[in-house]
């Protein structure tokens, strides 16, 4: 392991970081990712100028990510094992997915479309001001399925590979993709490095996430697998496609389709199969993400036990 930690240590610290997140949730003040976002904005304003935008974008990524990742690596060398768990807690977003999604469910069930539209707009980039109940339920479920990989499982994967510094590297890279990885005039060239690096870091975790959704689909495993294999290639994102297609198939609902971005209606490829999403399906998507987290913790624990027995 790049972290220098044994499998039993990694499994224990993995569980500790997840438990801290579930118990404490996001820091109400001084959230490290919020601070990083402000740093990234400052770097982008300084470097995103005419001329050599591809090179400037790569330089901006290196300036934003590498010093903090190196600092995290140096810190865990001196502070001890506990810092690995704290860094994972700072990077993972399992409870925040629930905390952002459940108020949408409550608003939809209460028939409060105005509140549901506002709260959905906080977690998706599409326009929600005219969205109907089905559109909002679909957006909430899609966000949970995709961010299950981005905010949770990708972070867990890179933690297992490289400890706390690996979690930091992945989460910062993923945050930059969310900030800079747009195909518009401002970021088309400048943000390309951020988008491609995130694609590379996410390639294996996304497919492990998709496989986990298939495994946990129960009687719908064949459907989830079929949706992954047939629908994911139609999506422009090489990682979001497998995750959302398998997740929608596991839930047995229809996602994807029409959505409004920057005032323009876009017809996206279909995801899953079955009835349109409802508020209940947002809850089911959250439970699928939570069950997948438990699955990953169980696999890590089993691997740790086997490693311990081999060295006993």
One Martini backbone bead per residue (centre of mass of N, CA, C, O) as a GRO file, in nm:
protein
  312
    1UNK     BB    1   0.097   0.035   0.021
    2UNK     BB    2   0.137   0.378  -0.008
    3UNK     BB    3   0.088   0.444   0.309
    4UNK     BB    4   0.212   0.195   0.496
    5UNK     BB    5  -0.036   0.036   0.560
    6UNK     BB    6  -0.221  -0.195   0.679
    7UNK     BB    7  -0.512  -0.354   0.639
    8UNK     BB    8  -0.615  -0.329   0.929
    9UNK     BB    9  -0.565  -0.026   0.949
   10UNK     BB   10  -0.737   0.065   0.709
   11UNK     BB   11  -1.007  -0.054   0.802
   12UNK     BB   12  -1.024   0.102   1.070
   13UNK     BB   13  -0.998   0.391   0.949
   14UNK     BB   14  -1.232   0.375   0.758
   15UNK     BB   15  -1.450   0.336   0.976
   16UNK     BB   16  -1.385   0.593   1.137
   17UNK     BB   17  -1.441   0.803   0.914
   18UNK     BB   18  -1.736   0.724   0.861
   19UNK     BB   19  -1.839   0.759   1.152
   20UNK     BB   20  -1.775   1.059   1.176
   21UNK     BB   21  -1.961   1.147   0.949
   22UNK     BB   22  -2.231   1.033   1.064
   23UNK     BB   23  -2.212   1.192   1.339
   24UNK     BB   24  -2.118   1.499   1.233
   25UNK     BB   25  -2.072   1.582   0.962
   26UNK     BB   26  -2.054   1.876   0.848
   27UNK     BB   27  -1.895   2.147   0.893
   28UNK     BB   28  -2.031   2.455   0.974
   29UNK     BB   29  -1.732   2.551   0.999
   30UNK     BB   30  -1.452   2.542   0.821
   31UNK     BB   31  -1.461   2.402   0.554
   32UNK     BB   32  -1.214   2.272   0.361
   33UNK     BB   33  -1.362   2.278   0.077
   34UNK     BB   34  -1.439   2.574   0.086
   35UNK     BB   35  -1.152   2.683   0.105
   36UNK     BB   36  -1.058   2.552  -0.158
   37UNK     BB   37  -1.256   2.697  -0.345
   38UNK     BB   38  -1.133   2.979  -0.298
   39UNK     BB   39  -0.853   2.912  -0.399
   40UNK     BB   40  -0.939   2.824  -0.686
   41UNK     BB   41  -1.060   3.095  -0.769
   42UNK     BB   42  -0.799   3.260  -0.744
   43UNK     BB   43  -0.633   3.098  -0.950
   44UNK     BB   44  -0.825   3.131  -1.191
   45UNK     BB   45  -0.819   3.443  -1.207
   46UNK     BB   46  -0.507   3.452  -1.262
   47UNK     BB   47  -0.480   3.220  -1.515
   48UNK     BB   48  -0.750   3.274  -1.685
   49UNK     BB   49  -0.615   3.344  -1.989
   50UNK     BB   50  -0.500   3.438  -2.267
   51UNK     BB   51  -0.320   3.190  -2.361
   52UNK     BB   52  -0.242   2.882  -2.293
   53UNK     BB   53  -0.488   2.735  -2.140
   54UNK     BB   54  -0.398   2.446  -2.100
   55UNK     BB   55  -0.143   2.510  -1.936
   56UNK     BB   56  -0.279   2.685  -1.722
   57UNK     BB   57  -0.468   2.461  -1.616
   58UNK     BB   58  -0.247   2.268  -1.520
   59UNK     BB   59  -0.106   2.464  -1.331
   60UNK     BB   60  -0.348   2.515  -1.150
   61UNK     BB   61  -0.382   2.227  -1.054
   62UNK     BB   62  -0.103   2.195  -0.924
   63UNK     BB   63  -0.132   2.438  -0.723
   64UNK     BB   64  -0.393   2.326  -0.575
   65UNK     BB   65  -0.312   2.012  -0.509
   66UNK     BB   66  -0.014   1.931  -0.438
   67UNK     BB   67   0.050   2.086  -0.173
   68UNK     BB   68  -0.184   1.958  -0.003
   69UNK     BB   69  -0.104   1.663  -0.045
   70UNK     BB   70   0.180   1.687   0.073
   71UNK     BB   71   0.091   1.789   0.350
   72UNK     BB   72  -0.071   1.538   0.423
   73UNK     BB   73   0.164   1.337   0.403
   74UNK     BB   74   0.348   1.470   0.615
   75UNK     BB   75   0.152   1.466   0.854
   76UNK     BB   76   0.113   1.148   0.878
   77UNK     BB   77   0.418   1.090   0.946
   78UNK     BB   78   0.388   1.254   1.242
   79UNK     BB   79   0.086   1.216   1.380
   80UNK     BB   80  -0.047   0.954   1.289
   81UNK     BB   81  -0.325   0.758   1.243
   82UNK     BB   82  -0.561   0.957   1.314
   83UNK     BB   83  -0.528   1.148   1.061
   84UNK     BB   84  -0.647   0.967   0.850
   85UNK     BB   85  -0.940   0.977   0.961
   86UNK     BB   86  -0.971   1.289   0.947
   87UNK     BB   87  -0.927   1.317   0.643
   88UNK     BB   88  -1.163   1.143   0.559
   89UNK     BB   89  -1.379   1.312   0.697
   90UNK     BB   90  -1.312   1.575   0.527
   91UNK     BB   91  -1.383   1.423   0.237
   92UNK     BB   92  -1.637   1.298   0.302
   93UNK     BB   93  -2.016   1.276   0.191
   94UNK     BB   94  -2.249   1.100   0.315
   95UNK     BB   95  -2.433   1.270   0.503
   96UNK     BB   96  -2.471   1.511   0.308
   97UNK     BB   97  -2.652   1.364   0.112
   98UNK     BB   98  -2.886   1.333   0.307
   99UNK     BB   99  -2.912   1.635   0.408
  100UNK     BB  100  -2.989   1.732   0.106
  101UNK     BB  101  -3.222   1.521   0.019
  102UNK     BB  102  -3.451   1.502   0.239
  103UNK     BB  103  -3.582   1.787   0.204
  104UNK     BB  104  -3.693   1.720  -0.075
  105UNK     BB  105  -3.881   1.499   0.013
  106UNK     BB  106  -4.050   1.665   0.212
  107UNK     BB  107  -4.148   1.874   0.003
  108UNK     BB  108  -4.287   1.678  -0.194
  109UNK     BB  109  -4.485   1.550   0.016
  110UNK     BB  110  -4.605   1.851   0.081
  111UNK     BB  111  -4.623   2.017  -0.202
  112UNK     BB  112  -4.344   2.197  -0.205
  113UNK     BB  113  -4.206   2.313  -0.486
  114UNK     BB  114  -4.037   2.559  -0.412
  115UNK     BB  115  -3.851   2.416  -0.208
  116UNK     BB  116  -3.761   2.183  -0.392
  117UNK     BB  117  -3.624   2.361  -0.606
  118UNK     BB  118  -3.418   2.498  -0.425
  119UNK     BB  119  -3.279   2.240  -0.306
  120UNK     BB  120  -3.201   2.116  -0.580
  121UNK     BB  121  -3.017   2.357  -0.678
  122UNK     BB  122  -2.784   2.284  -0.462
  123UNK     BB  123  -2.707   1.982  -0.622
  124UNK     BB  124  -2.747   2.105  -0.914
  125UNK     BB  125  -2.696   2.243  -1.255
  126UNK     BB  126  -2.975   2.262  -1.322
  127UNK     BB  127  -3.278   2.379  -1.391
  128UNK     BB  128  -3.568   2.443  -1.140
  129UNK     BB  129  -3.795   2.673  -1.166
  130UNK     BB  130  -3.995   2.460  -1.360
  131UNK     BB  131  -4.003   2.208  -1.203
  132UNK     BB  132  -4.130   1.911  -1.145
  133UNK     BB  133  -4.172   1.642  -0.953
  134UNK     BB  134  -4.024   1.442  -1.141
  135UNK     BB  135  -3.773   1.613  -1.194
  136UNK     BB  136  -3.682   1.631  -0.894
  137UNK     BB  137  -3.663   1.330  -0.834
  138UNK     BB  138  -3.459   1.269  -1.053
  139UNK     BB  139  -3.235   1.463  -0.959
  140UNK     BB  140  -3.195   1.342  -0.676
  141UNK     BB  141  -3.123   1.052  -0.760
  142UNK     BB  142  -2.885   1.116  -0.947
  143UNK     BB  143  -2.710   1.263  -0.738
  144UNK     BB  144  -2.675   1.026  -0.543
  145UNK     BB  145  -2.548   0.821  -0.735
  146UNK     BB  146  -2.306   0.992  -0.833
  147UNK     BB  147  -2.207   1.098  -0.541
  148UNK     BB  148  -2.141   0.827  -0.428
  149UNK     BB  149  -1.877   0.831  -0.587
  150UNK     BB  150  -1.750   1.121  -0.548
  151UNK     BB  151  -1.801   1.148  -0.214
  152UNK     BB  152  -1.722   0.834  -0.141
  153UNK     BB  153  -1.590   0.589  -0.315
  154UNK     BB  154  -1.347   0.737  -0.425
  155UNK     BB  155  -1.234   0.808  -0.148
  156UNK     BB  156  -1.209   0.519  -0.039
  157UNK     BB  157  -1.021   0.409  -0.253
  158UNK     BB  158  -0.781   0.620  -0.211
  159UNK     BB  159  -0.742   0.544   0.081
  160UNK     BB  160  -0.657   0.246   0.030
  161UNK     BB  161  -0.409   0.329  -0.144
  162UNK     BB  162  -0.305   0.630   0.032
  163UNK     BB  163  -0.476   0.729   0.239
  164UNK     BB  164  -0.523   1.047   0.334
  165UNK     BB  165  -0.379   1.161   0.077
  166UNK     BB  166  -0.563   1.017  -0.127
  167UNK     BB  167  -0.827   1.154  -0.043
  168UNK     BB  168  -0.732   1.440  -0.103
  169UNK     BB  169  -0.663   1.414  -0.398
  170UNK     BB  170  -0.942   1.329  -0.500
  171UNK     BB  171  -1.123   1.558  -0.382
  172UNK     BB  172  -0.980   1.794  -0.519
  173UNK     BB  173  -1.007   1.696  -0.812
  174UNK     BB  174  -1.321   1.679  -0.805
  175UNK     BB  175  -1.370   1.978  -0.739
  176UNK     BB  176  -1.236   2.094  -0.996
  177UNK     BB  177  -1.426   1.964  -1.193
  178UNK     BB  178  -1.684   2.108  -1.080
  179UNK     BB  179  -1.556   2.403  -1.146
  180UNK     BB  180  -1.391   2.350  -1.449
  181UNK     BB  181  -1.559   2.107  -1.619
  182UNK     BB  182  -1.652   2.295  -1.865
  183UNK     BB  183  -1.817   2.355  -2.200
  184UNK     BB  184  -1.715   2.657  -2.214
  185UNK     BB  185  -1.553   2.944  -2.277
  186UNK     BB  186  -1.399   2.954  -2.000
  187UNK     BB  187  -1.332   2.607  -1.969
  188UNK     BB  188  -1.264   2.433  -2.219
  189UNK     BB  189  -0.944   2.459  -2.175
  190UNK     BB  190  -0.872   2.514  -1.877
  191UNK     BB  191  -1.053   2.249  -1.765
  192UNK     BB  192  -0.935   1.988  -1.901
  193UNK     BB  193  -0.738   1.876  -1.690
  194UNK     BB  194  -0.943   1.838  -1.461
  195UNK     BB  195  -1.127   1.640  -1.617
  196UNK     BB  196  -0.914   1.418  -1.692
  197UNK     BB  197  -0.805   1.354  -1.412
  198UNK     BB  198  -1.076   1.268  -1.294
  199UNK     BB  199  -1.126   1.037  -1.488
  200UNK     BB  200  -0.880   0.868  -1.398
  201UNK     BB  201  -0.940   0.853  -1.086
  202UNK     BB  202  -1.250   0.736  -1.147
  203UNK     BB  203  -1.252   0.474  -1.311
  204UNK     BB  204  -1.247   0.249  -1.094
  205UNK     BB  205  -1.457   0.346  -0.883
  206UNK     BB  206  -1.701   0.357  -1.077
  207UNK     BB  207  -1.703   0.046  -1.137
  208UNK     BB  208  -1.733  -0.043  -0.844
  209UNK     BB  209  -1.996   0.102  -0.797
  210UNK     BB  210  -2.162  -0.032  -1.019
  211UNK     BB  211  -2.118  -0.320  -0.910
  212UNK     BB  212  -2.248  -0.269  -0.635
  213UNK     BB  213  -2.530  -0.202  -0.741
  214UNK     BB  214  -2.573  -0.478  -0.864
  215UNK     BB  215  -2.536  -0.659  -0.612
  216UNK     BB  216  -2.774  -0.480  -0.450
  217UNK     BB  217  -3.039  -0.543  -0.646
  218UNK     BB  218  -3.112  -0.829  -0.640
  219UNK     BB  219  -3.360  -0.906  -0.858
  220UNK     BB  220  -3.214  -0.655  -1.038
  221UNK     BB  221  -2.932  -0.739  -1.152
  222UNK     BB  222  -2.980  -0.781  -1.455
  223UNK     BB  223  -3.086  -0.498  -1.506
  224UNK     BB  224  -2.840  -0.335  -1.405
  225UNK     BB  225  -2.638  -0.462  -1.601
  226UNK     BB  226  -2.783  -0.388  -1.865
  227UNK     BB  227  -2.781  -0.081  -1.825
  228UNK     BB  228  -2.481  -0.047  -1.813
  229UNK     BB  229  -2.404  -0.179  -2.095
  230UNK     BB  230  -2.624  -0.003  -2.280
  231UNK     BB  231  -2.626   0.309  -2.156
  232UNK     BB  232  -2.344   0.428  -2.078
  233UNK     BB  233  -2.216   0.485  -2.371
  234UNK     BB  234  -2.413   0.746  -2.419
  235UNK     BB  235  -2.240   0.891  -2.227
  236UNK     BB  236  -2.002   1.139  -2.196
  237UNK     BB  237  -1.939   1.019  -1.929
  238UNK     BB  238  -1.731   0.753  -1.830
  239UNK     BB  239  -1.850   0.746  -1.514
  240UNK     BB  240  -2.149   0.831  -1.482
  241UNK     BB  241  -2.283   0.619  -1.654
  242UNK     BB  242  -2.238   0.353  -1.491
  243UNK     BB  243  -2.352   0.456  -1.221
  244UNK     BB  244  -2.644   0.550  -1.311
  245UNK     BB  245  -2.738   0.303  -1.469
  246UNK     BB  246  -2.710   0.090  -1.244
  247UNK     BB  247  -2.877   0.243  -1.031
  248UNK     BB  248  -3.142   0.260  -1.190
  249UNK     BB  249  -3.165  -0.046  -1.228
  250UNK     BB  250  -3.172  -0.119  -0.926
  251UNK     BB  251  -3.440   0.061  -0.877
  252UNK     BB  252  -3.646   0.058  -1.126
  253UNK     BB  253  -3.600   0.337  -1.291
  254UNK     BB  254  -3.647   0.645  -1.463
  255UNK     BB  255  -3.391   0.828  -1.604
  256UNK     BB  256  -3.303   1.102  -1.738
  257UNK     BB  257  -3.339   1.295  -2.004
  258UNK     BB  258  -3.488   1.574  -1.964
  259UNK     BB  259  -3.308   1.897  -1.934
  260UNK     BB  260  -3.214   2.213  -1.790
  261UNK     BB  261  -2.949   2.424  -1.932
  262UNK     BB  262  -2.910   2.744  -1.950
  263UNK     BB  263  -3.215   2.746  -2.089
  264UNK     BB  264  -3.170   2.454  -2.214
  265UNK     BB  265  -3.293   2.181  -2.374
  266UNK     BB  266  -3.198   1.848  -2.284
  267UNK     BB  267  -3.146   1.524  -2.435
  268UNK     BB  268  -3.090   1.260  -2.255
  269UNK     BB  269  -3.009   0.968  -2.188
  270UNK     BB  270  -3.117   0.689  -2.068
  271UNK     BB  271  -3.207   0.555  -1.736
  272UNK     BB  272  -3.306   0.275  -1.698
  273UNK     BB  273  -3.621   0.117  -1.580
  274UNK     BB  274  -3.953   0.228  -1.563
  275UNK     BB  275  -4.074   0.431  -1.363
  276UNK     BB  276  -4.096   0.722  -1.248
  277UNK     BB  277  -3.973   0.923  -1.031
  278UNK     BB  278  -3.983   0.968  -0.678
  279UNK     BB  279  -3.941   1.051  -0.359
  280UNK     BB  280  -3.886   0.754  -0.275
  281UNK     BB  281  -3.632   0.720  -0.468
  282UNK     BB  282  -3.445   0.896  -0.305
  283UNK     BB  283  -3.439   0.711  -0.061
  284UNK     BB  284  -3.340   0.458  -0.216
  285UNK     BB  285  -3.074   0.584  -0.308
  286UNK     BB  286  -2.957   0.633  -0.030
  287UNK     BB  287  -2.967   0.333   0.062
  288UNK     BB  288  -2.774   0.233  -0.156
  289UNK     BB  289  -2.531   0.396  -0.065
  290UNK     BB  290  -2.521   0.287   0.225
  291UNK     BB  291  -2.495  -0.017   0.151
  292UNK     BB  292  -2.232   0.020  -0.007
  293UNK     BB  293  -2.064   0.112   0.230
  294UNK     BB  294  -2.098  -0.146   0.394
  295UNK     BB  295  -1.974  -0.331   0.185
  296UNK     BB  296  -1.690  -0.202   0.182
  297UNK     BB  297  -1.634  -0.245   0.482
  298UNK     BB  298  -1.663  -0.553   0.474
  299UNK     BB  299  -1.438  -0.612   0.269
  300UNK     BB  300  -1.211  -0.478   0.430
  301UNK     BB  301  -1.242  -0.657   0.682
  302UNK     BB  302  -1.195  -0.930   0.546
  303UNK     BB  303  -0.912  -0.865   0.437
  304UNK     BB  304  -0.790  -0.809   0.718
  305UNK     BB  305  -0.832  -1.090   0.838
  306UNK     BB  306  -0.667  -1.247   0.630
  307UNK     BB  307  -0.401  -1.095   0.679
  308UNK     BB  308  -0.376  -1.163   0.981
  309UNK     BB  309  -0.373  -1.476   0.952
  310UNK     BB  310  -0.115  -1.492   0.773
  311UNK     BB  311   0.063  -1.341   1.021
  312UNK     BB  312  -0.002  -1.532   1.282
   0.00000   0.00000   0.00000
